Amino acid sequence: METFNISSISATTTNIINTSSTSSSASVTNPWMDSRIWSKLPQRLIDRVIAFLPPPAFFRARSVCKRWYGLLFSTAFLEMYVHLSPKRPWFLFFKHKTQACKSNIYSATQSQSNNHEGYLFDPHEGAWYRLPIESVPAGFSPASSSGGLICFMSDDAGPKTLILCNPFLRSITQLPPTQRPRLFPSIGITVSHTLINVVVAGDDLISPFAVKNLSSESFHVDGAGFFSLWGTSCPLPRLCSLESGRMVFVNGRFYCMNYSPFSVLAYDVAGNEWWKVQAPMKRFLRSPSLVECKGRVVLVAAVEKSKLNVPKSLRFWSLQGGGRTWVEFERMPVQLYGRFMEVEGGRGFDCVGHGSFVVFTIHGSDQVLLYNFYTKGWQWIPPCPFVGDGNGGGDGGGGGGDGLQCFAYEPLLATPAVGLLNQPLIPF
């Protein structure tokens, strides 16, 4: 349980490699920490070891000496880090904004007092970290994430402004406003070292009382110097209702849930084309969510069918057959499902996948359930100590608050793709 603060890191933190403070007695009793060995290691080799540290350990290690403190500003180290740092599937949580904020029915004073604070969770260690995000102005809400960046979207109805933020570096990059005004669009983003793709899809806001005119527009920039500033638009299939606000990206396509009735919308980035994919058991689904796990599109939903021979359950389906068919591959154990539904209480839930993990967040509750595809294990994760009084966690009981909004997140000390936005570009 720690608080990241890049500008002021405590020198008294523990669990770091401190080569300068090893006592002589420790050198005798523990040959692995013998300063005569460690002091002769080449600096480049030490840098390679540091590049493998997870961000919390890296920021602790920066307090060892001036050189390690300056690694965050070393071009040579960051280039090495980009190529060597292993992928770490973590999750970043935010407190849900109140419904009043979503409807923009709040005063200017309340808007200015809005602060952004994330809660980073390591599913491997079960550890929480507070992550202040001070560089994003008020009036923006987290909407998506990819490649170490959090995408914040402006709350006001109208043309949407998007901000890409790396909370570890406290850096922000603002994209140009969308060409069309929108109300509550769905946001999709994928970021690699040499590419940024963003899709905004939803209602073209003519009037809050007008018939919906659904369309999408996209932003693209890559290492070859090409970019498209919301210049590529595309209509969505008829009878669409994008309510989740979320998209997942798999193999060159964005996927999002469509409601009333349930189906899945797929968007091919290269072909600029949308289409519908029929959802499995669409008449009996409740709280369906799309997640990405190990390069697969997975649909997670509760199944509630009136017939007695089809028990209520929570199921996982994988999209196969060229992106047109679903195959069920996992179900929540019956006893756990009963307990989960008791805690959920009909309020609904959301799912987010990352690596081999899937996180379940319950509307109006701070409780979080974690599933591991590899171990087939389920667990209520420890309650976040930074949210309220921390009630409602590990035992699956209680829980309150406005609930948590979760994003798949990979902590990164460098996001090279952001530099593409500052280079001379060639439009399509």
CSV table of C-alpha atoms in Angstrom, one decimal:
chain,number,residue,atom,x,y,z
A,1,MET,CA,0.0,0.0,0.0
A,2,GLU,CA,1.9,3.0,-1.3
A,3,THR,CA,1.5,6.3,-2.9
A,4,PHE,CA,3.4,7.1,-6.1
A,5,ASN,CA,4.9,10.6,-6.1
A,6,ILE,CA,7.7,10.9,-8.6
A,7,SER,CA,8.9,14.3,-7.3
A,8,SER,CA,9.3,13.2,-3.7
A,9,ILE,CA,10.2,9.6,-3.0
A,10,SER,CA,10.9,8.6,0.6
A,11,ALA,CA,14.5,7.5,1.2
A,12,THR,CA,13.3,5.3,4.1
A,13,THR,CA,11.3,2.9,1.9
A,14,THR,CA,12.2,-0.8,2.2
A,15,ASN,CA,12.6,-3.8,-0.1
A,16,ILE,CA,15.1,-2.0,-2.5
A,17,ILE,CA,18.6,-3.0,-3.5
A,18,ASN,CA,20.8,-0.5,-1.7
A,19,THR,CA,24.4,-1.1,-2.7
A,20,SER,CA,25.7,1.9,-0.9
A,21,SER,CA,24.5,1.1,2.6
A,22,THR,CA,25.4,-2.5,3.0
A,23,SER,CA,27.3,-2.9,6.2
A,24,SER,CA,30.5,-4.8,6.5
A,25,SER,CA,29.0,-7.3,8.9
A,26,ALA,CA,26.2,-8.1,6.4
A,27,SER,CA,28.9,-8.6,3.7
A,28,VAL,CA,30.5,-11.3,5.8
A,29,THR,CA,27.3,-13.1,6.8
A,30,ASN,CA,25.6,-12.7,3.4
A,31,PRO,CA,27.9,-13.2,0.4
A,32,TRP,CA,25.1,-12.4,-2.0
A,33,MET,CA,25.1,-8.8,-0.7
A,34,ASP,CA,28.9,-8.5,-0.6
A,35,SER,CA,29.7,-4.9,-1.8
A,36,ARG,CA,33.0,-6.2,-3.3
A,37,ILE,CA,30.9,-8.1,-5.8
A,38,TRP,CA,28.1,-5.7,-6.5
A,39,SER,CA,30.3,-2.6,-6.8
A,40,LYS,CA,32.2,-4.2,-9.7
A,41,LEU,CA,29.2,-5.0,-11.9
A,42,PRO,CA,29.1,-2.9,-15.1
A,43,GLN,CA,26.6,-0.1,-15.0
A,44,ARG,CA,24.9,-1.3,-18.1
A,45,LEU,CA,24.3,-4.7,-16.6
A,46,ILE,CA,22.8,-3.0,-13.5
A,47,ASP,CA,20.6,-0.9,-15.7
A,48,ARG,CA,19.3,-4.0,-17.4
A,49,VAL,CA,18.3,-5.5,-14.0
A,50,ILE,CA,16.6,-2.2,-13.1
A,51,ALA,CA,14.7,-2.2,-16.4
A,52,PHE,CA,12.9,-5.4,-15.3
A,53,LEU,CA,11.6,-3.9,-12.0
A,54,PRO,CA,7.9,-3.2,-11.8
A,55,PRO,CA,7.2,0.5,-11.5
A,56,PRO,CA,6.6,0.5,-7.7
A,57,ALA,CA,10.0,-1.1,-7.1
A,58,PHE,CA,11.7,1.2,-9.7
A,59,PHE,CA,10.5,4.4,-7.9
A,60,ARG,CA,11.7,3.0,-4.6
A,61,ALA,CA,15.1,2.2,-6.1
A,62,ARG,CA,15.5,5.7,-7.4
A,63,SER,CA,16.2,6.8,-3.8
A,64,VAL,CA,19.4,4.8,-3.7
A,65,CYS,CA,21.6,7.3,-5.5
A,66,LYS,CA,21.7,10.2,-7.8
A,67,ARG,CA,22.4,8.1,-10.8
A,68,TRP,CA,19.5,5.7,-10.3
A,69,TYR,CA,17.3,8.7,-9.6
A,70,GLY,CA,18.2,10.2,-13.0
A,71,LEU,CA,17.4,7.0,-14.9
A,72,LEU,CA,13.9,8.2,-15.5
A,73,PHE,CA,15.4,11.1,-17.6
A,74,SER,CA,18.0,9.0,-19.4
A,75,THR,CA,17.3,8.4,-23.1
A,76,ALA,CA,19.6,5.4,-23.2
A,77,PHE,CA,17.9,3.7,-20.2
A,78,LEU,CA,14.4,4.4,-21.5
A,79,GLU,CA,15.3,2.9,-24.9
A,80,MET,CA,16.6,-0.2,-23.1
A,81,TYR,CA,13.5,-0.2,-20.9
A,82,VAL,CA,11.1,-0.1,-23.9
A,83,HIS,CA,12.7,-3.2,-25.4
A,84,LEU,CA,13.3,-5.2,-22.2
A,85,SER,CA,10.6,-4.4,-19.7
A,86,PRO,CA,8.2,-7.4,-19.4
A,87,LYS,CA,4.4,-6.9,-19.9
A,88,ARG,CA,2.6,-6.6,-16.5
A,89,PRO,CA,-1.2,-7.0,-16.6
A,90,TRP,CA,-2.4,-4.7,-13.8
A,91,PHE,CA,-5.7,-3.0,-13.2
A,92,LEU,CA,-6.4,0.7,-12.6
A,93,PHE,CA,-9.5,1.7,-10.7
A,94,PHE,CA,-11.3,5.0,-10.3
A,95,LYS,CA,-14.3,6.0,-8.2
A,96,HIS,CA,-17.4,6.3,-10.2
A,97,LYS,CA,-18.7,9.8,-10.7
A,98,THR,CA,-22.1,10.5,-9.4
A,99,GLN,CA,-25.1,10.6,-11.8
A,100,ALA,CA,-25.3,14.3,-11.3
A,101,CYS,CA,-21.8,14.8,-12.7
A,102,LYS,CA,-22.6,12.5,-15.7
A,103,SER,CA,-25.6,14.7,-16.4
A,104,ASN,CA,-23.6,17.9,-16.0
A,105,ILE,CA,-26.1,19.1,-13.3
A,106,TYR,CA,-23.5,20.4,-10.9
A,107,SER,CA,-22.0,23.8,-10.2
A,108,ALA,CA,-18.8,25.3,-11.4
A,109,THR,CA,-17.4,25.1,-7.8
A,110,GLN,CA,-18.1,21.3,-7.7
A,111,SER,CA,-16.5,20.9,-11.1
A,112,GLN,CA,-13.3,22.7,-10.1
A,113,SER,CA,-13.0,20.6,-6.9
A,114,ASN,CA,-13.0,17.4,-9.0
A,115,ASN,CA,-9.7,15.5,-8.5
A,116,HIS,CA,-8.4,12.5,-10.3
A,117,GLU,CA,-7.0,9.7,-8.2
A,118,GLY,CA,-6.4,6.2,-9.4
A,119,TYR,CA,-6.0,3.0,-7.4
A,120,LEU,CA,-3.5,0.6,-9.0
A,121,PHE,CA,-3.9,-3.1,-8.3
A,122,ASP,CA,-1.3,-5.8,-8.8
A,123,PRO,CA,-3.2,-9.1,-9.3
A,124,HIS,CA,0.0,-11.2,-8.8
A,125,GLU,CA,0.9,-9.8,-5.4
A,126,GLY,CA,-2.6,-8.7,-4.3
A,127,ALA,CA,-1.2,-5.2,-3.6
A,128,TRP,CA,-2.9,-1.8,-3.9
A,129,TYR,CA,-1.1,1.5,-4.7
A,130,ARG,CA,-2.6,5.0,-4.7
A,131,LEU,CA,-1.8,6.8,-8.0
A,132,PRO,CA,-2.5,10.6,-7.9
A,133,ILE,CA,-3.3,12.1,-11.3
A,134,GLU,CA,-2.8,15.8,-10.9
A,135,SER,CA,-2.1,16.8,-14.5
A,136,VAL,CA,-5.6,16.2,-15.9
A,137,PRO,CA,-7.9,19.2,-15.5
A,138,ALA,CA,-11.4,19.1,-14.0
A,139,GLY,CA,-14.2,18.3,-16.4
A,140,PHE,CA,-12.6,15.1,-17.8
A,141,SER,CA,-13.4,11.5,-16.9
A,142,PRO,CA,-11.4,8.3,-17.6
A,143,ALA,CA,-12.8,6.5,-20.7
A,144,SER,CA,-10.3,4.0,-22.0
A,145,SER,CA,-6.7,2.8,-21.7
A,146,SER,CA,-3.9,1.2,-23.7
A,147,GLY,CA,-0.1,1.1,-23.9
A,148,GLY,CA,0.5,2.7,-20.5
A,149,LEU,CA,-1.8,5.6,-21.3
A,150,ILE,CA,-5.2,6.5,-19.8
A,151,CYS,CA,-7.6,8.3,-22.2
A,152,PHE,CA,-9.7,11.0,-20.5
A,153,MET,CA,-12.7,12.4,-22.2
A,154,SER,CA,-14.4,15.8,-21.7
A,155,ASP,CA,-17.7,15.5,-19.8
A,156,ASP,CA,-19.6,18.3,-21.5
A,157,ALA,CA,-21.9,17.4,-24.4
A,158,GLY,CA,-20.7,18.5,-27.8
A,159,PRO,CA,-17.4,17.9,-29.6
A,160,LYS,CA,-15.4,15.6,-27.4
A,161,THR,CA,-11.8,16.4,-26.4
A,162,LEU,CA,-9.6,13.5,-25.4
A,163,ILE,CA,-6.5,13.6,-23.2
A,164,LEU,CA,-3.8,10.9,-23.2
A,165,CYS,CA,-2.1,10.7,-19.8
A,166,ASN,CA,0.8,8.7,-18.5
A,167,PRO,CA,0.1,8.9,-14.7
A,168,PHE,CA,3.6,7.7,-13.8
A,169,LEU,CA,5.3,10.5,-15.8
A,170,ARG,CA,2.5,13.0,-15.0
A,171,SER,CA,2.5,13.8,-18.7
A,172,ILE,CA,-0.6,14.7,-20.8
A,173,THR,CA,-1.2,15.0,-24.5
A,174,GLN,CA,-4.4,16.6,-25.8
A,175,LEU,CA,-5.9,15.4,-29.1
A,176,PRO,CA,-7.9,17.8,-31.3
A,177,PRO,CA,-11.7,17.9,-30.6
A,178,THR,CA,-13.9,15.4,-32.5
A,179,GLN,CA,-15.6,16.9,-35.6
A,180,ARG,CA,-19.1,15.9,-34.5
A,181,PRO,CA,-20.8,16.7,-31.2
A,182,ARG,CA,-21.7,13.7,-29.1
A,183,LEU,CA,-23.4,12.9,-25.8
A,184,PHE,CA,-22.1,9.7,-24.2
A,185,PRO,CA,-20.0,8.0,-26.9
A,186,SER,CA,-18.1,4.7,-26.7
A,187,ILE,CA,-14.3,5.1,-26.8
A,188,GLY,CA,-11.8,2.6,-28.2
A,189,ILE,CA,-8.0,3.2,-28.1
A,190,THR,CA,-5.0,1.0,-29.0
A,191,VAL,CA,-1.4,2.2,-28.4
A,192,SER,CA,1.8,0.6,-29.4
A,193,HIS,CA,5.3,2.0,-29.5
A,194,THR,CA,4.8,3.2,-33.1
A,195,LEU,CA,1.0,3.7,-33.4
A,196,ILE,CA,-2.0,5.3,-31.9
A,197,ASN,CA,-5.6,4.5,-33.0
A,198,VAL,CA,-8.6,6.0,-31.4
A,199,VAL,CA,-12.3,5.4,-32.3
A,200,VAL,CA,-15.2,7.5,-31.0
A,201,ALA,CA,-18.7,6.0,-31.7
A,202,GLY,CA,-22.2,6.9,-30.7
A,203,ASP,CA,-25.0,9.4,-31.1
A,204,ASP,CA,-24.3,12.5,-33.2
A,205,LEU,CA,-25.7,15.1,-30.7
A,206,ILE,CA,-28.3,17.1,-32.6
A,207,SER,CA,-30.6,17.4,-29.6
A,208,PRO,CA,-31.1,15.3,-26.5
A,209,PHE,CA,-34.7,14.7,-27.7
A,210,ALA,CA,-33.8,13.9,-31.4
A,211,VAL,CA,-33.7,10.5,-33.1
A,212,LYS,CA,-30.3,9.0,-32.7
A,213,ASN,CA,-28.0,9.3,-35.7
A,214,LEU,CA,-25.2,6.8,-34.9
A,215,SER,CA,-21.8,7.2,-36.5
A,216,SER,CA,-18.1,6.9,-35.7
A,217,GLU,CA,-15.0,8.8,-36.4
A,218,SER,CA,-11.4,7.8,-35.9
A,219,PHE,CA,-8.0,9.3,-35.2
A,220,HIS,CA,-4.7,7.6,-36.4
A,221,VAL,CA,-1.0,8.4,-36.2
A,222,ASP,CA,1.9,6.0,-36.8
A,223,GLY,CA,5.7,5.9,-37.0
A,224,ALA,CA,5.6,6.2,-40.8
A,225,GLY,CA,4.4,9.8,-40.4
A,226,PHE,CA,0.8,9.2,-41.4
A,227,PHE,CA,-2.1,10.6,-39.5
A,228,SER,CA,-5.8,11.2,-39.8
A,229,LEU,CA,-7.4,13.9,-37.5
A,230,TRP,CA,-10.9,12.6,-37.1
A,231,GLY,CA,-11.1,12.6,-40.9
A,232,THR,CA,-12.4,9.1,-41.3
A,233,SER,CA,-16.0,8.6,-40.4
A,234,CYS,CA,-18.3,5.6,-40.8
A,235,PRO,CA,-22.0,5.0,-40.1
A,236,LEU,CA,-22.9,2.2,-37.6
A,237,PRO,CA,-25.4,-0.6,-38.4
A,238,ARG,CA,-29.1,0.2,-37.9
A,239,LEU,CA,-30.8,-0.2,-34.5
A,240,CYS,CA,-27.7,0.2,-32.4
A,241,SER,CA,-27.5,1.4,-28.8
A,242,LEU,CA,-24.0,1.8,-27.4
A,243,GLU,CA,-24.5,2.1,-23.7
A,244,SER,CA,-21.4,0.5,-22.2
A,245,GLY,CA,-19.0,3.2,-23.4
A,246,ARG,CA,-16.2,0.6,-23.8
A,247,MET,CA,-14.4,-1.1,-26.6
A,248,VAL,CA,-11.8,-3.9,-26.7
A,249,PHE,CA,-9.2,-4.2,-29.4
A,250,VAL,CA,-8.1,-7.6,-30.9
A,251,ASN,CA,-6.3,-8.3,-34.1
A,252,GLY,CA,-7.0,-5.0,-35.9
A,253,ARG,CA,-10.6,-4.8,-34.8
A,254,PHE,CA,-12.5,-2.9,-32.1
A,255,TYR,CA,-15.5,-4.7,-30.4
A,256,CYS,CA,-18.2,-3.3,-28.2
A,257,MET,CA,-21.6,-4.4,-26.8
A,258,ASN,CA,-24.8,-3.4,-28.5
A,259,TYR,CA,-28.0,-3.3,-26.5
A,260,SER,CA,-31.8,-3.8,-27.1
A,261,PRO,CA,-31.4,-6.5,-28.2
A,262,PHE,CA,-27.9,-7.7,-27.3
A,263,SER,CA,-25.4,-8.2,-30.0
A,264,VAL,CA,-21.7,-7.3,-30.6
A,265,LEU,CA,-20.5,-4.6,-32.9
A,266,ALA,CA,-17.2,-5.1,-34.6
A,267,TYR,CA,-15.2,-2.4,-36.4
A,268,ASP,CA,-12.3,-3.1,-38.8
A,269,VAL,CA,-9.8,-0.3,-38.5
A,270,ALA,CA,-8.1,-0.9,-41.9
A,271,GLY,CA,-11.3,-1.4,-43.8
A,272,ASN,CA,-13.3,1.3,-41.9
A,273,GLU,CA,-16.3,-1.0,-41.7
A,274,TRP,CA,-18.8,-1.9,-38.9
A,275,TRP,CA,-20.9,-5.0,-38.6
A,276,LYS,CA,-23.0,-6.9,-36.1
A,277,VAL,CA,-22.1,-10.3,-34.5
A,278,GLN,CA,-25.0,-12.1,-32.9
A,279,ALA,CA,-24.5,-12.7,-29.2
A,280,PRO,CA,-25.0,-16.2,-27.7
A,281,MET,CA,-28.2,-16.7,-25.8
A,282,LYS,CA,-29.0,-13.0,-26.4
A,283,ARG,CA,-32.5,-13.3,-24.9
A,284,PHE,CA,-31.3,-14.5,-21.6
A,285,LEU,CA,-28.2,-12.4,-20.9
A,286,ARG,CA,-27.8,-10.0,-18.1
A,287,SER,CA,-24.9,-7.5,-17.7
A,288,PRO,CA,-22.9,-8.7,-20.7
A,289,SER,CA,-19.3,-7.4,-21.0
A,290,LEU,CA,-16.6,-7.9,-23.6
A,291,VAL,CA,-13.1,-8.5,-22.4
A,292,GLU,CA,-9.8,-9.2,-24.1
A,293,CYS,CA,-7.8,-12.1,-22.8
A,294,LYS,CA,-4.6,-13.3,-24.4
A,295,GLY,CA,-5.6,-12.1,-27.9
A,296,ARG,CA,-9.1,-13.5,-27.7
A,297,VAL,CA,-12.5,-11.7,-27.6
A,298,VAL,CA,-14.4,-13.0,-24.6
A,299,LEU,CA,-18.0,-12.3,-23.7
A,300,VAL,CA,-18.9,-12.6,-20.0
A,301,ALA,CA,-22.5,-12.5,-18.8
A,302,ALA,CA,-25.0,-13.8,-16.4
A,303,VAL,CA,-27.5,-16.3,-17.9
A,304,GLU,CA,-31.0,-16.2,-16.5
A,305,LYS,CA,-33.5,-18.5,-18.2
A,306,SER,CA,-36.9,-19.4,-16.8
A,307,LYS,CA,-36.7,-23.1,-17.7
A,308,LEU,CA,-35.6,-25.2,-14.8
A,309,ASN,CA,-33.3,-27.4,-16.9
A,310,VAL,CA,-31.1,-24.3,-17.6
A,311,PRO,CA,-29.7,-23.2,-14.2
A,312,LYS,CA,-28.8,-19.6,-13.7
A,313,SER,CA,-25.1,-19.1,-14.1
A,314,LEU,CA,-22.3,-16.8,-15.2
A,315,ARG,CA,-20.6,-17.9,-18.4
A,316,PHE,CA,-17.6,-17.2,-20.6
A,317,TRP,CA,-17.7,-17.4,-24.4
A,318,SER,CA,-14.8,-17.0,-26.9
A,319,LEU,CA,-15.3,-15.5,-30.3
A,320,GLN,CA,-14.2,-18.0,-33.0
A,321,GLY,CA,-14.9,-19.1,-36.6
A,322,GLY,CA,-13.5,-15.9,-38.2
A,323,GLY,CA,-15.2,-13.7,-35.7
A,324,ARG,CA,-18.8,-15.0,-36.3
A,325,THR,CA,-19.4,-17.8,-33.8
A,326,TRP,CA,-19.2,-18.2,-30.0
A,327,VAL,CA,-17.9,-21.2,-28.0
A,328,GLU,CA,-18.6,-21.5,-24.3
A,329,PHE,CA,-15.5,-22.5,-22.3
A,330,GLU,CA,-16.0,-21.6,-18.6
A,331,ARG,CA,-18.7,-21.1,-15.9
A,332,MET,CA,-18.6,-19.7,-12.5
A,333,PRO,CA,-19.1,-22.4,-9.8
A,334,VAL,CA,-22.7,-22.7,-8.7
A,335,GLN,CA,-22.0,-21.8,-5.0
A,336,LEU,CA,-19.9,-18.8,-5.9
A,337,TYR,CA,-22.5,-17.6,-8.4
A,338,GLY,CA,-25.2,-17.7,-5.7
A,339,ARG,CA,-23.0,-15.6,-3.4
A,340,PHE,CA,-22.0,-13.3,-6.2
A,341,MET,CA,-25.6,-12.6,-7.1
A,342,GLU,CA,-26.4,-12.0,-3.4
A,343,VAL,CA,-23.8,-9.3,-3.2
A,344,GLU,CA,-24.7,-7.9,-6.7
A,345,GLY,CA,-28.3,-7.7,-5.7
A,346,GLY,CA,-29.6,-7.0,-9.2
A,347,ARG,CA,-27.6,-3.8,-9.6
A,348,GLY,CA,-25.5,-5.1,-12.5
A,349,PHE,CA,-21.8,-5.6,-12.9
A,350,ASP,CA,-18.9,-4.9,-15.3
A,351,CYS,CA,-16.0,-7.0,-16.4
A,352,VAL,CA,-12.5,-6.1,-17.5
A,353,GLY,CA,-9.9,-8.6,-18.8
A,354,HIS,CA,-6.1,-8.3,-18.9
A,355,GLY,CA,-3.6,-11.0,-19.5
A,356,SER,CA,-4.9,-14.2,-17.8
A,357,PHE,CA,-7.2,-12.2,-15.4
A,358,VAL,CA,-10.8,-11.0,-15.4
A,359,VAL,CA,-12.0,-8.4,-12.9
A,360,PHE,CA,-15.7,-8.2,-11.9
A,361,THR,CA,-16.8,-4.8,-10.4
A,362,ILE,CA,-20.3,-4.5,-9.0
A,363,HIS,CA,-22.4,-1.4,-9.5
A,364,GLY,CA,-22.7,0.7,-6.3
A,365,SER,CA,-20.2,-1.5,-4.5
A,366,ASP,CA,-16.4,-1.3,-3.9
A,367,GLN,CA,-16.1,-5.1,-3.9
A,368,VAL,CA,-14.1,-6.7,-6.7
A,369,LEU,CA,-14.0,-10.3,-7.8
A,370,LEU,CA,-10.9,-11.7,-9.6
A,371,TYR,CA,-10.8,-14.7,-11.9
A,372,ASN,CA,-7.5,-16.3,-13.2
A,373,PHE,CA,-7.8,-18.3,-16.4
A,374,TYR,CA,-4.5,-20.2,-15.8
A,375,THR,CA,-5.3,-21.4,-12.3
A,376,LYS,CA,-9.1,-21.5,-12.7
A,377,GLY,CA,-9.2,-19.7,-9.4
A,378,TRP,CA,-11.8,-17.2,-8.1
A,379,GLN,CA,-11.2,-14.8,-5.2
A,380,TRP,CA,-12.6,-11.6,-3.7
A,381,ILE,CA,-9.5,-9.3,-3.8
A,382,PRO,CA,-8.5,-7.4,-0.7
A,383,PRO,CA,-10.5,-4.2,-0.3
A,384,CYS,CA,-8.8,-1.0,-1.5
A,385,PRO,CA,-7.6,0.8,1.6
A,386,PHE,CA,-7.8,4.2,-0.2
A,387,VAL,CA,-11.5,4.0,-1.0
A,388,GLY,CA,-13.9,5.1,1.8
A,389,ASP,CA,-13.5,3.1,4.9
A,390,GLY,CA,-12.4,0.0,2.9
A,391,ASN,CA,-15.5,-2.0,3.7
A,392,GLY,CA,-16.7,-4.7,1.5
A,393,GLY,CA,-13.9,-6.8,0.2
A,394,GLY,CA,-12.3,-10.1,0.8
A,395,ASP,CA,-15.2,-12.0,2.4
A,396,GLY,CA,-17.7,-11.0,-0.2
A,397,GLY,CA,-19.9,-9.2,2.3
A,398,GLY,CA,-21.3,-5.7,2.7
A,399,GLY,CA,-19.7,-3.0,0.5
A,400,GLY,CA,-20.9,0.4,-0.3
A,401,GLY,CA,-20.0,3.6,-2.1
A,402,ASP,CA,-20.7,4.5,-5.7
A,403,GLY,CA,-18.6,1.6,-7.0
A,404,LEU,CA,-15.4,1.4,-8.9
A,405,GLN,CA,-14.6,1.9,-12.6
A,406,CYS,CA,-11.9,-0.5,-13.8
A,407,PHE,CA,-9.4,-0.4,-16.7
A,408,ALA,CA,-6.9,-2.9,-17.9
A,409,TYR,CA,-3.6,-1.1,-17.4
A,410,GLU,CA,0.1,-1.8,-18.0
A,411,PRO,CA,2.3,0.6,-16.0
A,412,LEU,CA,5.1,2.0,-18.3
A,413,LEU,CA,7.9,4.4,-17.6
A,414,ALA,CA,8.0,5.5,-21.3
A,415,THR,CA,5.3,5.9,-24.0
A,416,PRO,CA,7.2,6.5,-27.2
A,417,ALA,CA,4.0,6.8,-29.3
A,418,VAL,CA,3.1,10.1,-27.7
A,419,GLY,CA,6.2,11.6,-29.4
A,420,LEU,CA,4.6,10.8,-32.8
A,421,LEU,CA,2.1,13.6,-32.1
A,422,ASN,CA,4.9,16.2,-32.0
A,423,GLN,CA,6.5,15.2,-35.3
A,424,PRO,CA,5.9,16.6,-38.8
A,425,LEU,CA,3.1,14.4,-40.1
A,426,ILE,CA,1.8,13.5,-43.6
A,427,PRO,CA,-2.1,13.4,-43.7
A,428,PHE,CA,-3.9,10.7,-45.5
